[in-house]
Amino acid sequence: MQRDHYCNAMGECGHHGSLINIVFSWTLEDLLNENLFKYQVPKIPRTFSSTNDYMNSFMPAIVEETHSDLYSSLWSVPQASFCEIRTMEIAKDFSRPYDLFYQFSLKNITDEVYGVGKYEPQAGDLIAFTNIRPRGMYDLSRIESYCHIGYICGSKDEFNDEFPVLLSKEMYNNFDSRRNNAQKLYAVFLVNMTTNIRIWNALNSEMEGSNMSIIKKVLQPYSMDLPSGLKFTA
């Protein structure tokens, strides 16, 4: 059962039209550009020509909101929760160029640092893997080539204590701190994307039957009494 859930999570993470892949396409410069989507997000209209028109009108706003959340989190990196990685290796589902799945385990939960909470990754977390603990946002710029953004695809495996993660770019060597204590790898929490991904998936799904009927009723509650040709109204 757990393996099936793990595979389903992997498949959902690796979908090439997903919100995660849009996030992974952003450079650090994009993430730090507060005005990246300025004037690019159209105002959501009050009327819609179809249910697809209605659902598609919200997608740019979700992308912009996700970018805004990440922008804020990067400026808060000095206070971000973090943990230290013990091992990180390629997962069975790994496949270039998009499905860059890995699995990692943690050292003992990092002792609490002043102003920073202890951290254990949760499903839906977007995190930055770095070889130093960033003390400021510009540390990420300085180590950009060593910084990997990852999305936690599921819960910790109860048998081996490993977490499944999808990376934004390939990590060319497996990591094992037990073989070299001088090597360090940290996971720094950025934001949890669960809610935005659920909304995105709902807007992109092919809703049929009762689900689509509900949306149509919301858009056109008095459709039986309205003249033909009247547009959907929210």
JSON list of C-alpha atoms in Angstrom, two decimals:
[
{"chain": "A", "resi": 1, "resn": "MET", "atom": "CA", "xyz": [0.00, 0.00, 0.00]},
{"chain": "A", "resi": 2, "resn": "GLN", "atom": "CA", "xyz": [2.74, 2.44, 0.95]},
{"chain": "A", "resi": 3, "resn": "ARG", "atom": "CA", "xyz": [4.69, 1.64, -2.22]},
{"chain": "A", "resi": 4, "resn": "ASP", "atom": "CA", "xyz": [1.59, 2.31, -4.37]},
{"chain": "A", "resi": 5, "resn": "HIS", "atom": "CA", "xyz": [1.08, 5.65, -2.61]},
{"chain": "A", "resi": 6, "resn": "TYR", "atom": "CA", "xyz": [4.76, 6.46, -3.18]},
{"chain": "A", "resi": 7, "resn": "CYS", "atom": "CA", "xyz": [4.49, 5.68, -6.92]},
{"chain": "A", "resi": 8, "resn": "ASN", "atom": "CA", "xyz": [1.33, 7.78, -7.28]},
{"chain": "A", "resi": 9, "resn": "ALA", "atom": "CA", "xyz": [3.06, 10.70, -5.59]},
{"chain": "A", "resi": 10, "resn": "MET", "atom": "CA", "xyz": [6.06, 10.33, -7.88]},
{"chain": "A", "resi": 11, "resn": "GLY", "atom": "CA", "xyz": [3.84, 10.29, -10.95]},
{"chain": "A", "resi": 12, "resn": "GLU", "atom": "CA", "xyz": [2.00, 13.41, -9.85]},
{"chain": "A", "resi": 13, "resn": "CYS", "atom": "CA", "xyz": [5.24, 15.26, -9.08]},
{"chain": "A", "resi": 14, "resn": "GLY", "atom": "CA", "xyz": [6.78, 14.36, -12.42]},
{"chain": "A", "resi": 15, "resn": "HIS", "atom": "CA", "xyz": [3.87, 15.49, -14.59]},
{"chain": "A", "resi": 16, "resn": "HIS", "atom": "CA", "xyz": [5.52, 17.84, -17.08]},
{"chain": "A", "resi": 17, "resn": "GLY", "atom": "CA", "xyz": [2.66, 20.36, -17.07]},
{"chain": "A", "resi": 18, "resn": "SER", "atom": "CA", "xyz": [2.61, 20.64, -13.30]},
{"chain": "A", "resi": 19, "resn": "LEU", "atom": "CA", "xyz": [2.97, 23.73, -11.15]},
{"chain": "A", "resi": 20, "resn": "ILE", "atom": "CA", "xyz": [6.18, 22.22, -9.76]},
{"chain": "A", "resi": 21, "resn": "ASN", "atom": "CA", "xyz": [7.77, 22.19, -13.20]},
{"chain": "A", "resi": 22, "resn": "ILE", "atom": "CA", "xyz": [6.83, 25.84, -13.70]},
{"chain": "A", "resi": 23, "resn": "VAL", "atom": "CA", "xyz": [8.53, 26.66, -10.39]},
{"chain": "A", "resi": 24, "resn": "PHE", "atom": "CA", "xyz": [11.58, 24.61, -11.39]},
{"chain": "A", "resi": 25, "resn": "SER", "atom": "CA", "xyz": [11.87, 26.63, -14.61]},
{"chain": "A", "resi": 26, "resn": "TRP", "atom": "CA", "xyz": [12.50, 29.84, -12.64]},
{"chain": "A", "resi": 27, "resn": "THR", "atom": "CA", "xyz": [16.09, 30.92, -12.12]},
{"chain": "A", "resi": 28, "resn": "LEU", "atom": "CA", "xyz": [17.24, 32.41, -8.84]},
{"chain": "A", "resi": 29, "resn": "GLU", "atom": "CA", "xyz": [17.16, 35.78, -10.60]},
{"chain": "A", "resi": 30, "resn": "ASP", "atom": "CA", "xyz": [13.51, 35.14, -11.50]},
{"chain": "A", "resi": 31, "resn": "LEU", "atom": "CA", "xyz": [12.67, 34.22, -7.92]},
{"chain": "A", "resi": 32, "resn": "LEU", "atom": "CA", "xyz": [14.26, 37.40, -6.60]},
{"chain": "A", "resi": 33, "resn": "ASN", "atom": "CA", "xyz": [12.47, 39.58, -9.14]},
{"chain": "A", "resi": 34, "resn": "GLU", "atom": "CA", "xyz": [9.48, 40.93, -7.24]},
{"chain": "A", "resi": 35, "resn": "ASN", "atom": "CA", "xyz": [7.99, 42.31, -10.46]},
{"chain": "A", "resi": 36, "resn": "LEU", "atom": "CA", "xyz": [8.42, 39.19, -12.59]},
{"chain": "A", "resi": 37, "resn": "PHE", "atom": "CA", "xyz": [4.68, 38.93, -13.20]},
{"chain": "A", "resi": 38, "resn": "LYS", "atom": "CA", "xyz": [3.82, 42.61, -12.97]},
{"chain": "A", "resi": 39, "resn": "TYR", "atom": "CA", "xyz": [1.24, 43.52, -15.64]},
{"chain": "A", "resi": 40, "resn": "GLN", "atom": "CA", "xyz": [1.18, 39.86, -16.77]},
{"chain": "A", "resi": 41, "resn": "VAL", "atom": "CA", "xyz": [-1.67, 38.57, -14.61]},
{"chain": "A", "resi": 42, "resn": "PRO", "atom": "CA", "xyz": [-5.00, 39.60, -16.14]},
{"chain": "A", "resi": 43, "resn": "LYS", "atom": "CA", "xyz": [-7.85, 40.64, -13.93]},
{"chain": "A", "resi": 44, "resn": "ILE", "atom": "CA", "xyz": [-10.30, 37.80, -13.39]},
{"chain": "A", "resi": 45, "resn": "PRO", "atom": "CA", "xyz": [-13.48, 38.77, -15.29]},
{"chain": "A", "resi": 46, "resn": "ARG", "atom": "CA", "xyz": [-17.01, 38.63, -13.97]},
{"chain": "A", "resi": 47, "resn": "THR", "atom": "CA", "xyz": [-18.32, 36.74, -16.99]},
{"chain": "A", "resi": 48, "resn": "PHE", "atom": "CA", "xyz": [-17.00, 33.65, -18.77]},
{"chain": "A", "resi": 49, "resn": "SER", "atom": "CA", "xyz": [-17.78, 32.10, -22.14]},
{"chain": "A", "resi": 50, "resn": "SER", "atom": "CA", "xyz": [-17.37, 28.52, -20.87]},
{"chain": "A", "resi": 51, "resn": "THR", "atom": "CA", "xyz": [-16.37, 26.45, -17.87]},
{"chain": "A", "resi": 52, "resn": "ASN", "atom": "CA", "xyz": [-12.88, 26.05, -19.38]},
{"chain": "A", "resi": 53, "resn": "ASP", "atom": "CA", "xyz": [-12.62, 29.82, -19.70]},
{"chain": "A", "resi": 54, "resn": "TYR", "atom": "CA", "xyz": [-13.64, 30.12, -16.05]},
{"chain": "A", "resi": 55, "resn": "MET", "atom": "CA", "xyz": [-11.08, 27.59, -14.81]},
{"chain": "A", "resi": 56, "resn": "ASN", "atom": "CA", "xyz": [-8.22, 28.85, -17.01]},
{"chain": "A", "resi": 57, "resn": "SER", "atom": "CA", "xyz": [-8.71, 32.43, -15.82]},
{"chain": "A", "resi": 58, "resn": "PHE", "atom": "CA", "xyz": [-7.42, 31.51, -12.36]},
{"chain": "A", "resi": 59, "resn": "MET", "atom": "CA", "xyz": [-4.21, 29.76, -13.44]},
{"chain": "A", "resi": 60, "resn": "PRO", "atom": "CA", "xyz": [-2.02, 32.88, -13.96]},
{"chain": "A", "resi": 61, "resn": "ALA", "atom": "CA", "xyz": [-3.06, 34.10, -10.52]},
{"chain": "A", "resi": 62, "resn": "ILE", "atom": "CA", "xyz": [-1.96, 30.82, -8.91]},
{"chain": "A", "resi": 63, "resn": "VAL", "atom": "CA", "xyz": [1.44, 31.05, -10.64]},
{"chain": "A", "resi": 64, "resn": "GLU", "atom": "CA", "xyz": [1.86, 34.66, -9.50]},
{"chain": "A", "resi": 65, "resn": "GLU", "atom": "CA", "xyz": [0.85, 33.81, -5.92]},
{"chain": "A", "resi": 66, "resn": "THR", "atom": "CA", "xyz": [3.32, 30.92, -5.83]},
{"chain": "A", "resi": 67, "resn": "HIS", "atom": "CA", "xyz": [6.11, 33.20, -7.05]},
{"chain": "A", "resi": 68, "resn": "SER", "atom": "CA", "xyz": [5.20, 35.81, -4.44]},
{"chain": "A", "resi": 69, "resn": "ASP", "atom": "CA", "xyz": [5.32, 33.21, -1.65]},
{"chain": "A", "resi": 70, "resn": "LEU", "atom": "CA", "xyz": [8.75, 32.03, -2.79]},
{"chain": "A", "resi": 71, "resn": "TYR", "atom": "CA", "xyz": [10.04, 35.59, -3.12]},
{"chain": "A", "resi": 72, "resn": "SER", "atom": "CA", "xyz": [9.06, 36.26, 0.49]},
{"chain": "A", "resi": 73, "resn": "SER", "atom": "CA", "xyz": [10.53, 32.99, 1.74]},
{"chain": "A", "resi": 74, "resn": "LEU", "atom": "CA", "xyz": [13.92, 33.66, 0.12]},
{"chain": "A", "resi": 75, "resn": "TRP", "atom": "CA", "xyz": [14.23, 36.97, 1.93]},
{"chain": "A", "resi": 76, "resn": "SER", "atom": "CA", "xyz": [13.47, 35.09, 5.16]},
{"chain": "A", "resi": 77, "resn": "VAL", "atom": "CA", "xyz": [16.15, 32.43, 4.65]},
{"chain": "A", "resi": 78, "resn": "PRO", "atom": "CA", "xyz": [18.18, 33.48, 7.74]},
{"chain": "A", "resi": 79, "resn": "GLN", "atom": "CA", "xyz": [15.19, 32.52, 9.90]},
{"chain": "A", "resi": 80, "resn": "ALA", "atom": "CA", "xyz": [14.23, 29.44, 7.86]},
{"chain": "A", "resi": 81, "resn": "SER", "atom": "CA", "xyz": [14.02, 26.02, 9.51]},
{"chain": "A", "resi": 82, "resn": "PHE", "atom": "CA", "xyz": [16.65, 23.57, 8.27]},
{"chain": "A", "resi": 83, "resn": "CYS", "atom": "CA", "xyz": [18.05, 20.09, 8.80]},
{"chain": "A", "resi": 84, "resn": "GLU", "atom": "CA", "xyz": [21.27, 18.30, 7.92]},
{"chain": "A", "resi": 85, "resn": "ILE", "atom": "CA", "xyz": [21.31, 15.48, 5.38]},
{"chain": "A", "resi": 86, "resn": "ARG", "atom": "CA", "xyz": [22.92, 12.13, 6.18]},
{"chain": "A", "resi": 87, "resn": "THR", "atom": "CA", "xyz": [22.53, 10.40, 2.80]},
{"chain": "A", "resi": 88, "resn": "MET", "atom": "CA", "xyz": [21.08, 11.28, -0.59]},
{"chain": "A", "resi": 89, "resn": "GLU", "atom": "CA", "xyz": [20.90, 8.95, -3.58]},
{"chain": "A", "resi": 90, "resn": "ILE", "atom": "CA", "xyz": [19.11, 8.40, -6.87]},
{"chain": "A", "resi": 91, "resn": "ALA", "atom": "CA", "xyz": [15.67, 6.79, -6.55]},
{"chain": "A", "resi": 92, "resn": "LYS", "atom": "CA", "xyz": [14.39, 3.91, -8.68]},
{"chain": "A", "resi": 93, "resn": "ASP", "atom": "CA", "xyz": [12.01, 6.27, -10.49]},
{"chain": "A", "resi": 94, "resn": "PHE", "atom": "CA", "xyz": [14.84, 8.54, -11.64]},
{"chain": "A", "resi": 95, "resn": "SER", "atom": "CA", "xyz": [14.70, 9.32, -15.36]},
{"chain": "A", "resi": 96, "resn": "ARG", "atom": "CA", "xyz": [16.32, 12.18, -17.28]},
{"chain": "A", "resi": 97, "resn": "PRO", "atom": "CA", "xyz": [15.59, 14.89, -18.17]},
{"chain": "A", "resi": 98, "resn": "TYR", "atom": "CA", "xyz": [12.55, 15.68, -16.00]},
{"chain": "A", "resi": 99, "resn": "ASP", "atom": "CA", "xyz": [12.00, 12.91, -13.46]},
{"chain": "A", "resi": 100, "resn": "LEU", "atom": "CA", "xyz": [14.99, 13.69, -11.25]},
{"chain": "A", "resi": 101, "resn": "PHE", "atom": "CA", "xyz": [13.81, 11.69, -8.24]},
{"chain": "A", "resi": 102, "resn": "TYR", "atom": "CA", "xyz": [16.06, 11.10, -5.25]},
{"chain": "A", "resi": 103, "resn": "GLN", "atom": "CA", "xyz": [15.66, 9.80, -1.73]},
{"chain": "A", "resi": 104, "resn": "PHE", "atom": "CA", "xyz": [17.42, 11.17, 1.32]},
{"chain": "A", "resi": 105, "resn": "SER", "atom": "CA", "xyz": [17.76, 10.57, 5.04]},
{"chain": "A", "resi": 106, "resn": "LEU", "atom": "CA", "xyz": [18.49, 13.00, 7.85]},
{"chain": "A", "resi": 107, "resn": "LYS", "atom": "CA", "xyz": [21.08, 13.24, 10.53]},
{"chain": "A", "resi": 108, "resn": "ASN", "atom": "CA", "xyz": [19.66, 13.70, 13.99]},
{"chain": "A", "resi": 109, "resn": "ILE", "atom": "CA", "xyz": [17.28, 16.66, 13.90]},
{"chain": "A", "resi": 110, "resn": "THR", "atom": "CA", "xyz": [19.47, 19.75, 14.06]},
{"chain": "A", "resi": 111, "resn": "ASP", "atom": "CA", "xyz": [19.65, 21.32, 17.49]},
{"chain": "A", "resi": 112, "resn": "GLU", "atom": "CA", "xyz": [17.57, 24.45, 17.62]},
{"chain": "A", "resi": 113, "resn": "VAL", "atom": "CA", "xyz": [19.47, 27.57, 16.60]},
{"chain": "A", "resi": 114, "resn": "TYR", "atom": "CA", "xyz": [18.42, 30.93, 17.99]},
{"chain": "A", "resi": 115, "resn": "GLY", "atom": "CA", "xyz": [15.46, 32.16, 15.94]},
{"chain": "A", "resi": 116, "resn": "VAL", "atom": "CA", "xyz": [15.34, 28.96, 13.85]},
{"chain": "A", "resi": 117, "resn": "GLY", "atom": "CA", "xyz": [13.09, 25.98, 14.50]},
{"chain": "A", "resi": 118, "resn": "LYS", "atom": "CA", "xyz": [13.96, 22.31, 14.22]},
{"chain": "A", "resi": 119, "resn": "TYR", "atom": "CA", "xyz": [12.83, 20.90, 10.90]},
{"chain": "A", "resi": 120, "resn": "GLU", "atom": "CA", "xyz": [11.66, 17.58, 9.51]},
{"chain": "A", "resi": 121, "resn": "PRO", "atom": "CA", "xyz": [10.47, 17.72, 5.87]},
{"chain": "A", "resi": 122, "resn": "GLN", "atom": "CA", "xyz": [6.77, 17.23, 5.16]},
{"chain": "A", "resi": 123, "resn": "ALA", "atom": "CA", "xyz": [5.00, 16.22, 1.96]},
{"chain": "A", "resi": 124, "resn": "GLY", "atom": "CA", "xyz": [4.46, 19.30, -0.20]},
{"chain": "A", "resi": 125, "resn": "ASP", "atom": "CA", "xyz": [7.47, 21.21, 1.13]},
{"chain": "A", "resi": 126, "resn": "LEU", "atom": "CA", "xyz": [9.68, 23.09, -1.30]},
{"chain": "A", "resi": 127, "resn": "ILE", "atom": "CA", "xyz": [13.22, 23.13, 0.03]},
{"chain": "A", "resi": 128, "resn": "ALA", "atom": "CA", "xyz": [16.69, 24.26, -0.98]},
{"chain": "A", "resi": 129, "resn": "PHE", "atom": "CA", "xyz": [19.55, 21.76, -0.74]},
{"chain": "A", "resi": 130, "resn": "THR", "atom": "CA", "xyz": [22.79, 23.64, -0.09]},
{"chain": "A", "resi": 131, "resn": "ASN", "atom": "CA", "xyz": [26.32, 22.78, 1.01]},
{"chain": "A", "resi": 132, "resn": "ILE", "atom": "CA", "xyz": [26.26, 25.57, 3.60]},
{"chain": "A", "resi": 133, "resn": "ARG", "atom": "CA", "xyz": [23.52, 26.85, 5.86]},
{"chain": "A", "resi": 134, "resn": "PRO", "atom": "CA", "xyz": [22.66, 30.18, 4.22]},
{"chain": "A", "resi": 135, "resn": "ARG", "atom": "CA", "xyz": [22.86, 33.11, 6.62]},
{"chain": "A", "resi": 136, "resn": "GLY", "atom": "CA", "xyz": [21.24, 35.43, 4.13]},
{"chain": "A", "resi": 137, "resn": "MET", "atom": "CA", "xyz": [19.50, 35.46, 0.79]},
{"chain": "A", "resi": 138, "resn": "TYR", "atom": "CA", "xyz": [22.68, 36.46, -1.03]},
{"chain": "A", "resi": 139, "resn": "ASP", "atom": "CA", "xyz": [24.39, 33.29, 0.21]},
{"chain": "A", "resi": 140, "resn": "LEU", "atom": "CA", "xyz": [22.09, 31.45, -2.21]},
{"chain": "A", "resi": 141, "resn": "SER", "atom": "CA", "xyz": [23.33, 33.65, -5.05]},
{"chain": "A", "resi": 142, "resn": "ARG", "atom": "CA", "xyz": [26.93, 32.96, -4.08]},
{"chain": "A", "resi": 143, "resn": "ILE", "atom": "CA", "xyz": [26.43, 29.18, -4.07]},
{"chain": "A", "resi": 144, "resn": "GLU", "atom": "CA", "xyz": [23.84, 29.01, -6.86]},
{"chain": "A", "resi": 145, "resn": "SER", "atom": "CA", "xyz": [25.70, 26.25, -8.72]},
{"chain": "A", "resi": 146, "resn": "TYR", "atom": "CA", "xyz": [25.61, 24.12, -5.55]},
{"chain": "A", "resi": 147, "resn": "CYS", "atom": "CA", "xyz": [21.99, 24.90, -4.70]},
{"chain": "A", "resi": 148, "resn": "HIS", "atom": "CA", "xyz": [19.27, 22.45, -5.71]},
{"chain": "A", "resi": 149, "resn": "ILE", "atom": "CA", "xyz": [15.57, 23.17, -5.27]},
{"chain": "A", "resi": 150, "resn": "GLY", "atom": "CA", "xyz": [13.55, 20.11, -4.31]},
{"chain": "A", "resi": 151, "resn": "TYR", "atom": "CA", "xyz": [9.91, 19.19, -3.80]},
{"chain": "A", "resi": 152, "resn": "ILE", "atom": "CA", "xyz": [9.03, 16.58, -1.15]},
{"chain": "A", "resi": 153, "resn": "CYS", "atom": "CA", "xyz": [6.80, 14.09, -2.97]},
{"chain": "A", "resi": 154, "resn": "GLY", "atom": "CA", "xyz": [5.53, 12.06, -0.05]},
{"chain": "A", "resi": 155, "resn": "SER", "atom": "CA", "xyz": [5.90, 11.06, 3.57]},
{"chain": "A", "resi": 156, "resn": "LYS", "atom": "CA", "xyz": [8.98, 9.57, 5.18]},
{"chain": "A", "resi": 157, "resn": "ASP", "atom": "CA", "xyz": [9.32, 5.84, 4.53]},
{"chain": "A", "resi": 158, "resn": "GLU", "atom": "CA", "xyz": [8.59, 4.10, 7.83]},
{"chain": "A", "resi": 159, "resn": "PHE", "atom": "CA", "xyz": [11.08, 1.31, 7.09]},
{"chain": "A", "resi": 160, "resn": "ASN", "atom": "CA", "xyz": [14.24, 3.19, 6.08]},
{"chain": "A", "resi": 161, "resn": "ASP", "atom": "CA", "xyz": [13.42, 6.76, 7.22]},
{"chain": "A", "resi": 162, "resn": "GLU", "atom": "CA", "xyz": [14.04, 8.15, 3.72]},
{"chain": "A", "resi": 163, "resn": "PHE", "atom": "CA", "xyz": [12.12, 10.98, 2.07]},
{"chain": "A", "resi": 164, "resn": "PRO", "atom": "CA", "xyz": [11.21, 11.04, -1.64]},
{"chain": "A", "resi": 165, "resn": "VAL", "atom": "CA", "xyz": [12.14, 14.26, -3.42]},
{"chain": "A", "resi": 166, "resn": "LEU", "atom": "CA", "xyz": [12.03, 15.65, -6.97]},
{"chain": "A", "resi": 167, "resn": "LEU", "atom": "CA", "xyz": [14.97, 17.95, -7.75]},
{"chain": "A", "resi": 168, "resn": "SER", "atom": "CA", "xyz": [15.06, 20.90, -10.12]},
{"chain": "A", "resi": 169, "resn": "LYS", "atom": "CA", "xyz": [18.40, 19.80, -11.54]},
{"chain": "A", "resi": 170, "resn": "GLU", "atom": "CA", "xyz": [20.54, 16.71, -11.40]},
{"chain": "A", "resi": 171, "resn": "MET", "atom": "CA", "xyz": [22.84, 16.02, -8.48]},
{"chain": "A", "resi": 172, "resn": "TYR", "atom": "CA", "xyz": [25.67, 14.17, -10.17]},
{"chain": "A", "resi": 173, "resn": "ASN", "atom": "CA", "xyz": [27.06, 12.37, -7.12]},
{"chain": "A", "resi": 174, "resn": "ASN", "atom": "CA", "xyz": [25.29, 10.53, -4.35]},
{"chain": "A", "resi": 175, "resn": "PHE", "atom": "CA", "xyz": [25.90, 12.07, -0.95]},
{"chain": "A", "resi": 176, "resn": "ASP", "atom": "CA", "xyz": [26.89, 10.15, 2.19]},
{"chain": "A", "resi": 177, "resn": "SER", "atom": "CA", "xyz": [28.15, 12.12, 5.19]},
{"chain": "A", "resi": 178, "resn": "ARG", "atom": "CA", "xyz": [29.20, 8.88, 6.89]},
{"chain": "A", "resi": 179, "resn": "ARG", "atom": "CA", "xyz": [32.03, 8.49, 4.40]},
{"chain": "A", "resi": 180, "resn": "ASN", "atom": "CA", "xyz": [33.27, 12.06, 4.67]},
{"chain": "A", "resi": 181, "resn": "ASN", "atom": "CA", "xyz": [32.42, 14.05, 7.78]},
{"chain": "A", "resi": 182, "resn": "ALA", "atom": "CA", "xyz": [33.79, 17.21, 6.17]},
{"chain": "A", "resi": 183, "resn": "GLN", "atom": "CA", "xyz": [31.04, 17.16, 3.54]},
{"chain": "A", "resi": 184, "resn": "LYS", "atom": "CA", "xyz": [27.86, 18.96, 4.47]},
{"chain": "A", "resi": 185, "resn": "LEU", "atom": "CA", "xyz": [24.44, 19.07, 2.87]},
{"chain": "A", "resi": 186, "resn": "TYR", "atom": "CA", "xyz": [21.49, 20.97, 4.31]},
{"chain": "A", "resi": 187, "resn": "ALA", "atom": "CA", "xyz": [17.79, 21.10, 3.50]},
{"chain": "A", "resi": 188, "resn": "VAL", "atom": "CA", "xyz": [16.38, 24.59, 4.06]},
{"chain": "A", "resi": 189, "resn": "PHE", "atom": "CA", "xyz": [12.61, 24.99, 4.19]},
{"chain": "A", "resi": 190, "resn": "LEU", "atom": "CA", "xyz": [11.15, 27.54, 1.76]},
{"chain": "A", "resi": 191, "resn": "VAL", "atom": "CA", "xyz": [7.38, 27.05, 1.51]},
{"chain": "A", "resi": 192, "resn": "ASN", "atom": "CA", "xyz": [4.72, 24.35, 1.52]},
{"chain": "A", "resi": 193, "resn": "MET", "atom": "CA", "xyz": [2.96, 24.11, -1.84]},
{"chain": "A", "resi": 194, "resn": "THR", "atom": "CA", "xyz": [0.21, 21.61, -1.03]},
{"chain": "A", "resi": 195, "resn": "THR", "atom": "CA", "xyz": [-2.70, 24.05, -1.26]},
{"chain": "A", "resi": 196, "resn": "ASN", "atom": "CA", "xyz": [-1.55, 25.75, -4.46]},
{"chain": "A", "resi": 197, "resn": "ILE", "atom": "CA", "xyz": [-0.86, 22.39, -6.13]},
{"chain": "A", "resi": 198, "resn": "ARG", "atom": "CA", "xyz": [-4.31, 21.10, -5.22]},
{"chain": "A", "resi": 199, "resn": "ILE", "atom": "CA", "xyz": [-5.90, 24.20, -6.73]},
{"chain": "A", "resi": 200, "resn": "TRP", "atom": "CA", "xyz": [-3.70, 23.92, -9.82]},
{"chain": "A", "resi": 201, "resn": "ASN", "atom": "CA", "xyz": [-4.54, 20.25, -10.30]},
{"chain": "A", "resi": 202, "resn": "ALA", "atom": "CA", "xyz": [-8.25, 20.96, -9.90]},
{"chain": "A", "resi": 203, "resn": "LEU", "atom": "CA", "xyz": [-8.09, 23.73, -12.51]},
{"chain": "A", "resi": 204, "resn": "ASN", "atom": "CA", "xyz": [-6.23, 21.44, -14.92]},
{"chain": "A", "resi": 205, "resn": "SER", "atom": "CA", "xyz": [-8.29, 18.31, -14.41]},
{"chain": "A", "resi": 206, "resn": "GLU", "atom": "CA", "xyz": [-10.87, 17.14, -16.91]},
{"chain": "A", "resi": 207, "resn": "MET", "atom": "CA", "xyz": [-13.83, 17.44, -14.61]},
{"chain": "A", "resi": 208, "resn": "GLU", "atom": "CA", "xyz": [-16.87, 15.51, -15.69]},
{"chain": "A", "resi": 209, "resn": "GLY", "atom": "CA", "xyz": [-20.19, 14.34, -14.32]},
{"chain": "A", "resi": 210, "resn": "SER", "atom": "CA", "xyz": [-21.30, 15.68, -10.96]},
{"chain": "A", "resi": 211, "resn": "ASN", "atom": "CA", "xyz": [-18.17, 17.82, -10.45]},
{"chain": "A", "resi": 212, "resn": "MET", "atom": "CA", "xyz": [-18.67, 19.73, -13.70]},
{"chain": "A", "resi": 213, "resn": "SER", "atom": "CA", "xyz": [-22.39, 20.03, -13.02]},
{"chain": "A", "resi": 214, "resn": "ILE", "atom": "CA", "xyz": [-21.65, 21.73, -9.71]},
{"chain": "A", "resi": 215, "resn": "ILE", "atom": "CA", "xyz": [-19.37, 24.27, -11.41]},
{"chain": "A", "resi": 216, "resn": "LYS", "atom": "CA", "xyz": [-21.99, 24.99, -14.06]},
{"chain": "A", "resi": 217, "resn": "LYS", "atom": "CA", "xyz": [-24.62, 25.56, -11.39]},
{"chain": "A", "resi": 218, "resn": "VAL", "atom": "CA", "xyz": [-22.32, 27.97, -9.56]},
{"chain": "A", "resi": 219, "resn": "LEU", "atom": "CA", "xyz": [-21.56, 29.86, -12.76]},
{"chain": "A", "resi": 220, "resn": "GLN", "atom": "CA", "xyz": [-25.13, 29.91, -14.04]},
{"chain": "A", "resi": 221, "resn": "PRO", "atom": "CA", "xyz": [-27.47, 29.30, -11.11]},
{"chain": "A", "resi": 222, "resn": "TYR", "atom": "CA", "xyz": [-30.60, 30.32, -12.99]},
{"chain": "A", "resi": 223, "resn": "SER", "atom": "CA", "xyz": [-29.70, 28.87, -16.38]},
{"chain": "A", "resi": 224, "resn": "MET", "atom": "CA", "xyz": [-33.18, 27.44, -16.95]},
{"chain": "A", "resi": 225, "resn": "ASP", "atom": "CA", "xyz": [-34.70, 30.93, -16.85]},
{"chain": "A", "resi": 226, "resn": "LEU", "atom": "CA", "xyz": [-31.99, 32.85, -18.73]},
{"chain": "A", "resi": 227, "resn": "PRO", "atom": "CA", "xyz": [-32.14, 33.71, -22.45]},
{"chain": "A", "resi": 228, "resn": "SER", "atom": "CA", "xyz": [-29.98, 31.58, -24.72]},
{"chain": "A", "resi": 229, "resn": "GLY", "atom": "CA", "xyz": [-26.53, 32.96, -25.47]},
{"chain": "A", "resi": 230, "resn": "LEU", "atom": "CA", "xyz": [-26.09, 34.64, -22.08]},
{"chain": "A", "resi": 231, "resn": "LYS", "atom": "CA", "xyz": [-22.55, 34.19, -20.80]},
{"chain": "A", "resi": 232, "resn": "PHE", "atom": "CA", "xyz": [-21.64, 32.41, -17.61]},
{"chain": "A", "resi": 233, "resn": "THR", "atom": "CA", "xyz": [-21.51, 34.80, -14.68]},
{"chain": "A", "resi": 234, "resn": "ALA", "atom": "CA", "xyz": [-19.59, 34.24, -11.47]}
]
